[in-house]
Short mmCIF file of C-alpha atoms in Angstrom, two decimals:
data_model
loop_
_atom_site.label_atom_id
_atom_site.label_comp_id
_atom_site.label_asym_id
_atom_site.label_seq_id
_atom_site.Cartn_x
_atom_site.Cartn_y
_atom_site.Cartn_z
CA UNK X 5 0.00 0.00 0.00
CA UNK X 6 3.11 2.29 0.31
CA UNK X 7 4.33 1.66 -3.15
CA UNK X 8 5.69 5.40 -4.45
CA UNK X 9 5.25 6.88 -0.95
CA UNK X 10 9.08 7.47 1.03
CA UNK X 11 8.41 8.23 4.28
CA UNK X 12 11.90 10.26 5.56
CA UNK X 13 9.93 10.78 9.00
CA UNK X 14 9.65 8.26 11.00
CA UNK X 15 6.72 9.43 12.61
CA UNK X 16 4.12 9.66 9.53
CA UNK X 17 4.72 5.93 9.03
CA UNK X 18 1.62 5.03 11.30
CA UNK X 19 -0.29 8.31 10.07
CA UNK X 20 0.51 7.11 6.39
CA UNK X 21 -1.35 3.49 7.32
CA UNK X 22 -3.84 5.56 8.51
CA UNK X 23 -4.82 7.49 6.04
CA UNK X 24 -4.73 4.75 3.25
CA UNK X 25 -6.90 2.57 5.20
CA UNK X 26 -9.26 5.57 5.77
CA UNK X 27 -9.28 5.84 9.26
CA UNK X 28 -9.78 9.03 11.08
CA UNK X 29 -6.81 11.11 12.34
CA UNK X 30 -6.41 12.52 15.38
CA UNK X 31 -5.43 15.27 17.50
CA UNK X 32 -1.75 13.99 18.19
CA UNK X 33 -1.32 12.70 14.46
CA UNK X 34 -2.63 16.77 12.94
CA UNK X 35 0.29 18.36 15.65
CA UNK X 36 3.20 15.68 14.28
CA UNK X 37 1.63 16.86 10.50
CA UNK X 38 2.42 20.13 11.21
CA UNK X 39 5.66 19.36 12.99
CA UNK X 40 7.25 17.17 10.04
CA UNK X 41 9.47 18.50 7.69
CA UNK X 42 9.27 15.91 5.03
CA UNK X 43 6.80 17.71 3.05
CA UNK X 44 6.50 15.57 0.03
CA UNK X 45 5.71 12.27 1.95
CA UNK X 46 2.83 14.71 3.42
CA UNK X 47 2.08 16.38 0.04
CA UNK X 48 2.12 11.98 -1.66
CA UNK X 49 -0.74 11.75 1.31
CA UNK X 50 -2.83 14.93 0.80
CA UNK X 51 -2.93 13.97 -3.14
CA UNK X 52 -3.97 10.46 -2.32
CA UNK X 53 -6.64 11.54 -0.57
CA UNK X 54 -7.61 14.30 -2.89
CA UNK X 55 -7.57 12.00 -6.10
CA UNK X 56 -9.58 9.31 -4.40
CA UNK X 57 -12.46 11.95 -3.65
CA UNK X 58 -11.91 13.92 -7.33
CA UNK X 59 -10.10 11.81 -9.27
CA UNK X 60 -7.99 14.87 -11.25
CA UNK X 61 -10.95 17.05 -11.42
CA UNK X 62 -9.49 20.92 -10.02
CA UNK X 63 -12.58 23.41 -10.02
CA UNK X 64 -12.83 27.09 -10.40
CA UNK X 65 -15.44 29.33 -10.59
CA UNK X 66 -16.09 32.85 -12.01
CA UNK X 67 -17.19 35.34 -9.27
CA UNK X 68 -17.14 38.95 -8.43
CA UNK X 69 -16.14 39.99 -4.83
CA UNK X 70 -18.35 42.96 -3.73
CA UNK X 71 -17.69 44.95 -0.26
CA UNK X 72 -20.14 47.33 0.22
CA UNK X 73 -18.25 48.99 3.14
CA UNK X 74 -14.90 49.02 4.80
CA UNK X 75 -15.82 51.36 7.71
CA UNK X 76 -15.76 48.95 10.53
CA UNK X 77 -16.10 49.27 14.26
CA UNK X 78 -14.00 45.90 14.49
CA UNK X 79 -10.89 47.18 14.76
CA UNK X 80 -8.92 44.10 14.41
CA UNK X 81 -5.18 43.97 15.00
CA UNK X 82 -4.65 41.36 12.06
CA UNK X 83 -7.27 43.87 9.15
CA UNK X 84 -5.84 46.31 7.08
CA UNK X 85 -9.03 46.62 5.14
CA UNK X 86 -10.89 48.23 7.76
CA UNK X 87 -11.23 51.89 8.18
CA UNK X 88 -12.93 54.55 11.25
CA UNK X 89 -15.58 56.58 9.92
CA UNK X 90 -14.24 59.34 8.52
CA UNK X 91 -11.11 58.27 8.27
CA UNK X 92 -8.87 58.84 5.05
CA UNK X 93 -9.71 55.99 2.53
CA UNK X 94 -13.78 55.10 3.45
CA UNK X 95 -16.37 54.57 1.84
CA UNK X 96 -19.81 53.39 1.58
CA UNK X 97 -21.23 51.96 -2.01
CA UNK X 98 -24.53 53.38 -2.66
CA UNK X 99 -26.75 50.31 -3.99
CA UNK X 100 -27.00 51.47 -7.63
CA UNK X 101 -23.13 51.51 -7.29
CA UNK X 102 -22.91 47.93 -6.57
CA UNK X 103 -25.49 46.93 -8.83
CA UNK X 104 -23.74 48.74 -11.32
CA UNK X 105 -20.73 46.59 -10.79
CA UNK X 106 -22.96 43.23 -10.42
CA UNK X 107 -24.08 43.94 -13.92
CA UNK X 108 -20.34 44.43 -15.25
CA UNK X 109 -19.83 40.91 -13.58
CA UNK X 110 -22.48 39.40 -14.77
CA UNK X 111 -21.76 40.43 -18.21
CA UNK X 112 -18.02 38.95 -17.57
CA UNK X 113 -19.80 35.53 -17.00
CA UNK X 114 -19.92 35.76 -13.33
CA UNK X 115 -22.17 32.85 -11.73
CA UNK X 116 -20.89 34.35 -7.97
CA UNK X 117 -21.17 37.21 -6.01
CA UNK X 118 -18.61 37.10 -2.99
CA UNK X 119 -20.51 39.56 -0.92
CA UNK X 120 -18.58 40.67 2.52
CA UNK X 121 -17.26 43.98 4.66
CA UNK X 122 -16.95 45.76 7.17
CA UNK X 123 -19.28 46.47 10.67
CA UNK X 124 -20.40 49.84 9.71
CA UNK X 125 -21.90 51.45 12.85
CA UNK X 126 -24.58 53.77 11.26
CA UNK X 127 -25.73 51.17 8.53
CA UNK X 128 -29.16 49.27 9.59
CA UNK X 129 -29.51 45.71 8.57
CA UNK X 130 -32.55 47.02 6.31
CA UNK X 131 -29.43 47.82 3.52
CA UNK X 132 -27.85 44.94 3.38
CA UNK X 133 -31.13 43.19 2.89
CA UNK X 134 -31.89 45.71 -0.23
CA UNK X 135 -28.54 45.25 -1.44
CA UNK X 136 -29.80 41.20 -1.12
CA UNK X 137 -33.06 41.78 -3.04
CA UNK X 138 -31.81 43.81 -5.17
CA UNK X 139 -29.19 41.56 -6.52
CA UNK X 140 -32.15 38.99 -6.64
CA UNK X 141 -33.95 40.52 -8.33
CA UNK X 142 -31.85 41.99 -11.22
CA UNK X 143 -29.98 38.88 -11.27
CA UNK X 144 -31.74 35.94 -10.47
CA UNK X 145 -29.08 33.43 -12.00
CA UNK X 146 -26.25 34.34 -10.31
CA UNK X 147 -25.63 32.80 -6.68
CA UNK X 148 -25.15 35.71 -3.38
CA UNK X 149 -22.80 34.48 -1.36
CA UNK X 150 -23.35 36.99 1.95
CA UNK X 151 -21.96 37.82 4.74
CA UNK X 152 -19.89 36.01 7.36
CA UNK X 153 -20.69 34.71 10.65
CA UNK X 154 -18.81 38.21 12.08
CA UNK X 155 -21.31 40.03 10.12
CA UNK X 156 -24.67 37.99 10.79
CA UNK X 157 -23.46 38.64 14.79
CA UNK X 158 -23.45 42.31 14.40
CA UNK X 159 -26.99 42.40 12.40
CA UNK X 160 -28.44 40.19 15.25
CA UNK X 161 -27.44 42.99 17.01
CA UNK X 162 -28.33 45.73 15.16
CA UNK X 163 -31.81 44.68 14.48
CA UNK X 164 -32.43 43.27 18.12
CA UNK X 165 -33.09 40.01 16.29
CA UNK X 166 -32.10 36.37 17.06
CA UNK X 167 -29.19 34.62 14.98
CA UNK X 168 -31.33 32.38 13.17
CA UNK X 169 -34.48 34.63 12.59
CA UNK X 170 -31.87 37.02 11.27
CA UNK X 171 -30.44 34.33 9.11
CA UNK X 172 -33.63 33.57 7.84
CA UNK X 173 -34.37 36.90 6.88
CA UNK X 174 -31.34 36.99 4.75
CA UNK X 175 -32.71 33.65 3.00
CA UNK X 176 -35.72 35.25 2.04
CA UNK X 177 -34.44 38.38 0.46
CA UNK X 178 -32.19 36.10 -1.61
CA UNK X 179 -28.53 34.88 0.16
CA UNK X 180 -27.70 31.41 -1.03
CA UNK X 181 -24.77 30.46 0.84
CA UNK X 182 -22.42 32.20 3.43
CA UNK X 183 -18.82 32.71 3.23
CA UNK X 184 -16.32 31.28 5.34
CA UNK X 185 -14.61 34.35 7.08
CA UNK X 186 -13.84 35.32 10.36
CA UNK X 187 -12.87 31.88 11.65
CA UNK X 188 -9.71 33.00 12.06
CA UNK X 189 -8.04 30.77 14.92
CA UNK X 190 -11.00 29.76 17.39
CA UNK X 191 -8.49 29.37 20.23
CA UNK X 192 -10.06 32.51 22.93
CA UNK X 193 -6.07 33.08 23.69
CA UNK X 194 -5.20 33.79 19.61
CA UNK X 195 -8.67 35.69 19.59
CA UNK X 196 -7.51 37.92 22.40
CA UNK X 197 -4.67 38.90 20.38
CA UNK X 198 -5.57 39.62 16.90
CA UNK X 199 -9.60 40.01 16.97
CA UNK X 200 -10.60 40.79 20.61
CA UNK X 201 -14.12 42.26 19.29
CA UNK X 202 -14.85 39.69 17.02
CA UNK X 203 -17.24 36.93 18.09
CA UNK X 204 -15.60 33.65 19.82
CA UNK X 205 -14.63 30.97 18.16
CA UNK X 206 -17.82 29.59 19.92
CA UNK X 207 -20.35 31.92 18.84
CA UNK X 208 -18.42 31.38 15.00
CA UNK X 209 -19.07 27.90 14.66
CA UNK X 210 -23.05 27.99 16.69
CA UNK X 211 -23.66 30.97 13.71
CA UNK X 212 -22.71 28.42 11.03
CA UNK X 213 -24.20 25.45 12.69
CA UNK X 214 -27.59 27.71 12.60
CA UNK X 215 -27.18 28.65 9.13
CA UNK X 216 -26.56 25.24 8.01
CA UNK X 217 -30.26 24.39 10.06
CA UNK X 218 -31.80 26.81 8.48
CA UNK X 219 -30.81 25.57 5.06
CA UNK X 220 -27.82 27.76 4.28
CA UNK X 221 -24.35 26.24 3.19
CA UNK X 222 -21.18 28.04 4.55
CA UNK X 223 -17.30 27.80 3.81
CA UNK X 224 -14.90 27.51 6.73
CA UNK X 225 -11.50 29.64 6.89
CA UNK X 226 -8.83 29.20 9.13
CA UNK X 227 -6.48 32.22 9.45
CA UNK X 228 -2.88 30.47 9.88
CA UNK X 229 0.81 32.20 9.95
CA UNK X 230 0.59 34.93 12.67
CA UNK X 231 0.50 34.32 16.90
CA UNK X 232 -1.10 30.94 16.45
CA UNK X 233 0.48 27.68 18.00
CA UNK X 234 0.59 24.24 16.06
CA UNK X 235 -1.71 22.95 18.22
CA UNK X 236 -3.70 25.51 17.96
CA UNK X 237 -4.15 25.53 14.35
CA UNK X 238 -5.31 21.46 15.04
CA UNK X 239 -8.02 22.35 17.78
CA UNK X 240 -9.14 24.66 14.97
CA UNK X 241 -9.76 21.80 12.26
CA UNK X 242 -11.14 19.65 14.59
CA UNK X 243 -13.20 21.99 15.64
CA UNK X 244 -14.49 22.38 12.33
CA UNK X 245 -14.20 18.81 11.90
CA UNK X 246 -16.72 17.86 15.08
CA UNK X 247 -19.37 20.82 13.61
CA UNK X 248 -19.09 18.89 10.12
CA UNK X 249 -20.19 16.03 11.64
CA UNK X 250 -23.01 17.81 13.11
CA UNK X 251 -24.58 19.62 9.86
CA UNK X 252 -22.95 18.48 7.12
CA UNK X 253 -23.22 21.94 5.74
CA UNK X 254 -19.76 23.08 5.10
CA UNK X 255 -19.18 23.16 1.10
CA UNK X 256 -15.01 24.14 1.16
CA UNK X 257 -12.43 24.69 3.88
CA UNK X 258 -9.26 27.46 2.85
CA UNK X 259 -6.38 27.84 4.61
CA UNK X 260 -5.95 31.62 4.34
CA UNK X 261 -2.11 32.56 4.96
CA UNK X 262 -1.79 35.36 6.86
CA UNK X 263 -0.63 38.62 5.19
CA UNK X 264 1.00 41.14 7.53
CA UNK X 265 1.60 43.96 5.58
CA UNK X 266 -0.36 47.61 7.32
CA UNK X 267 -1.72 45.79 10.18
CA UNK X 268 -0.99 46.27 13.86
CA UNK X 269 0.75 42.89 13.55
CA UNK X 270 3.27 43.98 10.74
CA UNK X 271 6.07 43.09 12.26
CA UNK X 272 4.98 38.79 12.27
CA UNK X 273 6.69 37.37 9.69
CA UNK X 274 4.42 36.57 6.86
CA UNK X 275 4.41 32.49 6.61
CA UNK X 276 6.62 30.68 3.82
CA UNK X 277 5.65 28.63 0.85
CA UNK X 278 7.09 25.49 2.27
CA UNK X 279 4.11 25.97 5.51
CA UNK X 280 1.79 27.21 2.76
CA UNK X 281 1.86 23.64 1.41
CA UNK X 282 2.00 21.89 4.26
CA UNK X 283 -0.94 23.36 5.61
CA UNK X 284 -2.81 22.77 3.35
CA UNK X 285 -1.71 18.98 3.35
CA UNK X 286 -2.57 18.71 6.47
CA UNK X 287 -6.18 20.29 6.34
CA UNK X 288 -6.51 18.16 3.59
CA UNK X 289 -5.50 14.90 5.63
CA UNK X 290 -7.08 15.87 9.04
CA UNK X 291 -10.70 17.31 7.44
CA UNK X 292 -11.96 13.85 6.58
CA UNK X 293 -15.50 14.54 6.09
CA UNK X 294 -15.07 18.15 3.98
CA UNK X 295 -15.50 17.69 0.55
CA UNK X 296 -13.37 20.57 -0.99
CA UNK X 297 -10.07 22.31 0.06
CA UNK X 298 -9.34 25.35 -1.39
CA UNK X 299 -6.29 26.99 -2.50
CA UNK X 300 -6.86 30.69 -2.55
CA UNK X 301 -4.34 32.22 -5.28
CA UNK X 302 -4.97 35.30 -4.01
CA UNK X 303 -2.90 35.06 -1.30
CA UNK X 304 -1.02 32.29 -2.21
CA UNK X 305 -0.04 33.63 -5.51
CA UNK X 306 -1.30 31.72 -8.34
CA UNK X 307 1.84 29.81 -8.50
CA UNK X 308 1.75 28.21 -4.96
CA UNK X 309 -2.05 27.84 -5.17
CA UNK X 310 -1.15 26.05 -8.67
CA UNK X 311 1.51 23.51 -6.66
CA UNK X 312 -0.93 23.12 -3.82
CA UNK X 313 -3.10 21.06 -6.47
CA UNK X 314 -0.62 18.16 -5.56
CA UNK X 315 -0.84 18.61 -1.79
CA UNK X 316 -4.46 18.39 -1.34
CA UNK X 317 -6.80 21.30 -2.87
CA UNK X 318 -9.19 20.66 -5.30
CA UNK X 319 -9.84 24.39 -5.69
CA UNK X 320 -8.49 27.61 -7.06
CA UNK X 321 -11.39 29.61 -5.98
CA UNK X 322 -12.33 31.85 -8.64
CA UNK X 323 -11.53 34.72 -11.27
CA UNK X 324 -12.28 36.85 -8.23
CA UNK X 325 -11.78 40.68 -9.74
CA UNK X 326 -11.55 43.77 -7.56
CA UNK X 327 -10.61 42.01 -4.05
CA UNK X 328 -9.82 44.78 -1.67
CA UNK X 329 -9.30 42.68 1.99
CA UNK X 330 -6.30 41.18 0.92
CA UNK X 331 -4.44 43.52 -1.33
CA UNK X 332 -5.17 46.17 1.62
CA UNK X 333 -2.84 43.70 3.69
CA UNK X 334 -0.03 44.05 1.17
CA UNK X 335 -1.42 41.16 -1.58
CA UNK X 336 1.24 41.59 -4.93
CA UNK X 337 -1.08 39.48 -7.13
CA UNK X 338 -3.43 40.84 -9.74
CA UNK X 339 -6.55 41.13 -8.37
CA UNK X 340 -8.33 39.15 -10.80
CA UNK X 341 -7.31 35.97 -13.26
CA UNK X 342 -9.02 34.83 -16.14
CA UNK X 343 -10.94 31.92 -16.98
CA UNK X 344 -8.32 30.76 -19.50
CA UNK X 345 -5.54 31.65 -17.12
CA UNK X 346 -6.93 29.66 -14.30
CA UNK X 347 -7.82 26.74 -16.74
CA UNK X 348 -4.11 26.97 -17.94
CA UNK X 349 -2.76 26.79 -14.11
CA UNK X 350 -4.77 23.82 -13.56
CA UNK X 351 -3.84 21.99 -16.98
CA UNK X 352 -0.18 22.86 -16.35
CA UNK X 353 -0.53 20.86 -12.81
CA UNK X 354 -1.52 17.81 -14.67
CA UNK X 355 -5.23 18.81 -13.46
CA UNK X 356 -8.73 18.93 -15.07
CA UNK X 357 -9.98 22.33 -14.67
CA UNK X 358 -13.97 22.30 -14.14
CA UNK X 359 -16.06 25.05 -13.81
CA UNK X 360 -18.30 25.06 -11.35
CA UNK X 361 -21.21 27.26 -9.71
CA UNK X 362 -21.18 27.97 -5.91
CA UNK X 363 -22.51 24.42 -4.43
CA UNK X 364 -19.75 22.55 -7.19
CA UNK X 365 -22.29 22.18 -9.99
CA UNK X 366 -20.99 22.32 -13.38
CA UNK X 367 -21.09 25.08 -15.07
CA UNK X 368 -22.50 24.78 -18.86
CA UNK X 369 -21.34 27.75 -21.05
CA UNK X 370 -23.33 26.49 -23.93
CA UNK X 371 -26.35 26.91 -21.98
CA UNK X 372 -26.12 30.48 -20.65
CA UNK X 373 -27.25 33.69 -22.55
CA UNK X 374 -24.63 36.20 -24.06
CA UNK X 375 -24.92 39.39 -22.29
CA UNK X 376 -23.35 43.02 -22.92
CA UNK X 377 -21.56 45.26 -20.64
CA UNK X 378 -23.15 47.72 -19.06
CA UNK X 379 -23.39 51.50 -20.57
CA UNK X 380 -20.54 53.79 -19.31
CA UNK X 381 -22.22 56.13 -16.85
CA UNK X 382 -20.28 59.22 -14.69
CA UNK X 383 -16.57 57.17 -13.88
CA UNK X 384 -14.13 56.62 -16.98
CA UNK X 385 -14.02 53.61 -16.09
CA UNK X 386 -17.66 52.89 -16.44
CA UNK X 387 -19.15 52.58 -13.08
CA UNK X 388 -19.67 55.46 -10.39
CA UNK X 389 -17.43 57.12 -8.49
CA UNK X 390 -16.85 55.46 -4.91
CA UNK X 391 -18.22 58.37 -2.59
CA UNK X 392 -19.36 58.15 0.77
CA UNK X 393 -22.81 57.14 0.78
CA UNK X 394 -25.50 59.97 2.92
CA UNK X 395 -27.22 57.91 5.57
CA UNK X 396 -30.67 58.78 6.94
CA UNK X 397 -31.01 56.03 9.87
#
């Protein structure tokens, strides 16, 4: 059963027999994962497992991120996309602004929006829901992927409403899944540190376990390369782990590395490609019962994302255009990719590329009308200008 696998560390040996006769890992074989050094016997493991759940299958999708807001009363020591009101570099989108660039992506061939921001403090929950129905409604093909579990806290809380009648509420105006953000690390010390007015870890994974109730998918993130320990990077998969389990209503789990760069924690060093890989190995091997692991070339680059096809993912997220969060934290690659780009990454890695929609459907081209750009309006570059939007609350 170990024919092509050379195991230089000792220790994986029993992890390897493991994990080819599909047993469940624990938390003592995710910490010597993440202590090994012999990356390809992990990377031989990850793939096994990958290939045996997708064959050579590697999906993509095209989306378009939209952030209504970064004013945010977070304050997190690890953001750099967050701003005070006021402050130099805010703003609010008016809705016609963001429908305005929803039609653009549309007319690109998007089949995502990737809807998330910051906790304004003078925004009700009534505009997010309009920005909902009106994506609905003036795009009813195209799947709204809303607002993490940070977010659906602070509406709760804005609109004096439970977490899952609030969740419900964004059902009906039209969210079809939720985004995975804000996981961070769930360990209350590494919360303390880097997002002391975020929700708990606790309160993260309830949200998600009442989304998924309600009938709303979610993604799962884990925040890695900053104050974090090993083991607590493997509380926080099993964590995730144990709420799979539970629901069965996580779609993809992404390693997001951290990126340092104009955030209180500036001077961690930002992780290396060689813990890039192995985390996401190690996801891969330890996350049993998730379907899809993502490699986010966004802040991998496209190139690591690309290698991390043969340590585990499955995914290379999506053609993404106009992400702010990350390029805010000092993120050097382009901020979108192309369909044939990404299909050429994935080809190049010995991969299928497939496109898919949100839930992993394939996408049919064939099938889908042709539509046009929108019509220039006030900005030279078609849309809007992004001004600070008046508020009457």
């Amino acid at each position: 059963m170990l024919s092509g696998l050379q195991i230089t560390d000792g220790r994986l040996k029993p992890i390897a027999q493991k994990v080819l006769a599909g047993q469940r890992l624990n938390a003592g074989d995710g910490l010597t994962l993440f202590q090994s050094t012999d990356l390809l016997a992990l990377g031989w493991l990850a793939n096994h497992v990958r290939e045996k759940k997708h064959g050579r299958v590697c999906y993509f999708n095209v989306n378009r991120h939209i952030n209504p807001t970064n004013v945010c009363v977070a304050h997190c020591k690890l953001c750099a996309f967050g701003r005070s009101p006021g402050a130099a570099g805010a703003y609010t989108f008016a809705l016609e602004e963001i429908f305005l660039r929803a039609a653009q992506g549309v007319a690109e061939g998007a089949t995502e929006f990737h809807i998330v921001g910051g906790l304004h403090p003078d925004l009700p929950f009534e505009y997010y829901l309009d920005l909902i129905r009106g994506l609905a409604q003036r795009f009813p093909q195209v799947h709204l992927k809303a607002f993490t579990m940070v977010e659906v806290h602070y509406y709760a809380r804005l609109s004096k409403l439970s977490i899952r009648d609030t969740l419900i509420k964004m059902k009906d105006a039209g969210v079809g899944s939720l985004p995975g953000g804000g996981a961070e690390i769930f360990h209350p010390r590494v919360r303390r540190l880097i997002c002391d007015h975020k929700v708990s870890g606790r309160m993260w994974l309830q949200i998600a376990r009442t989304a998924h109730e309600v009938g709303l998918r979610s993604n799962a993130t884990m925040l890695f390369g900053h104050v974090e320990t090993l083991e607590e990077r493997v509380d926080h998969l099993i964590q995730l782990r144990e709420a799979q389990d539970q629901t069965h209503g996580f779609v993809t789990f992404i390693p997001l590395e951290f990126h340092p760069a104009n955030t209180a924690l500036s001077h961690v060093p930002r992780p290396t490609g060689f813990d890039d890989l192995k985390t996401i190995a190690a996801s891969r091997l330890m996350l049993d019962n998730f379907d899809h692991i993502k490699a986010y070339w966004i802040m991998l680059t496209p190139r690591i994302a690309q290698i991390a096809l043969r340590f585990g993912a499955n995914d290379l997220d999506g053609t993404v255009v106009e992400e702010k969060i990350y390029h805010d934290a000092g993120a050097t690659t382009p901020e979108g990719l192309t369909r044939s780009e990404l299909e050429r990454l994935i080809h190049a890695a010995g991969c299928i590329p497939v496109e898919r929609d949100t839930l992993y459907n394939p996408v049919n081209r064939s099938k889908m009308p042709i539509l046009s750009v929108p019509p220039r309006t006030n900005g030279s570059d078609g849309f809007l200008p992004e001004t600070s939007l008046t508020l009457n609350v």
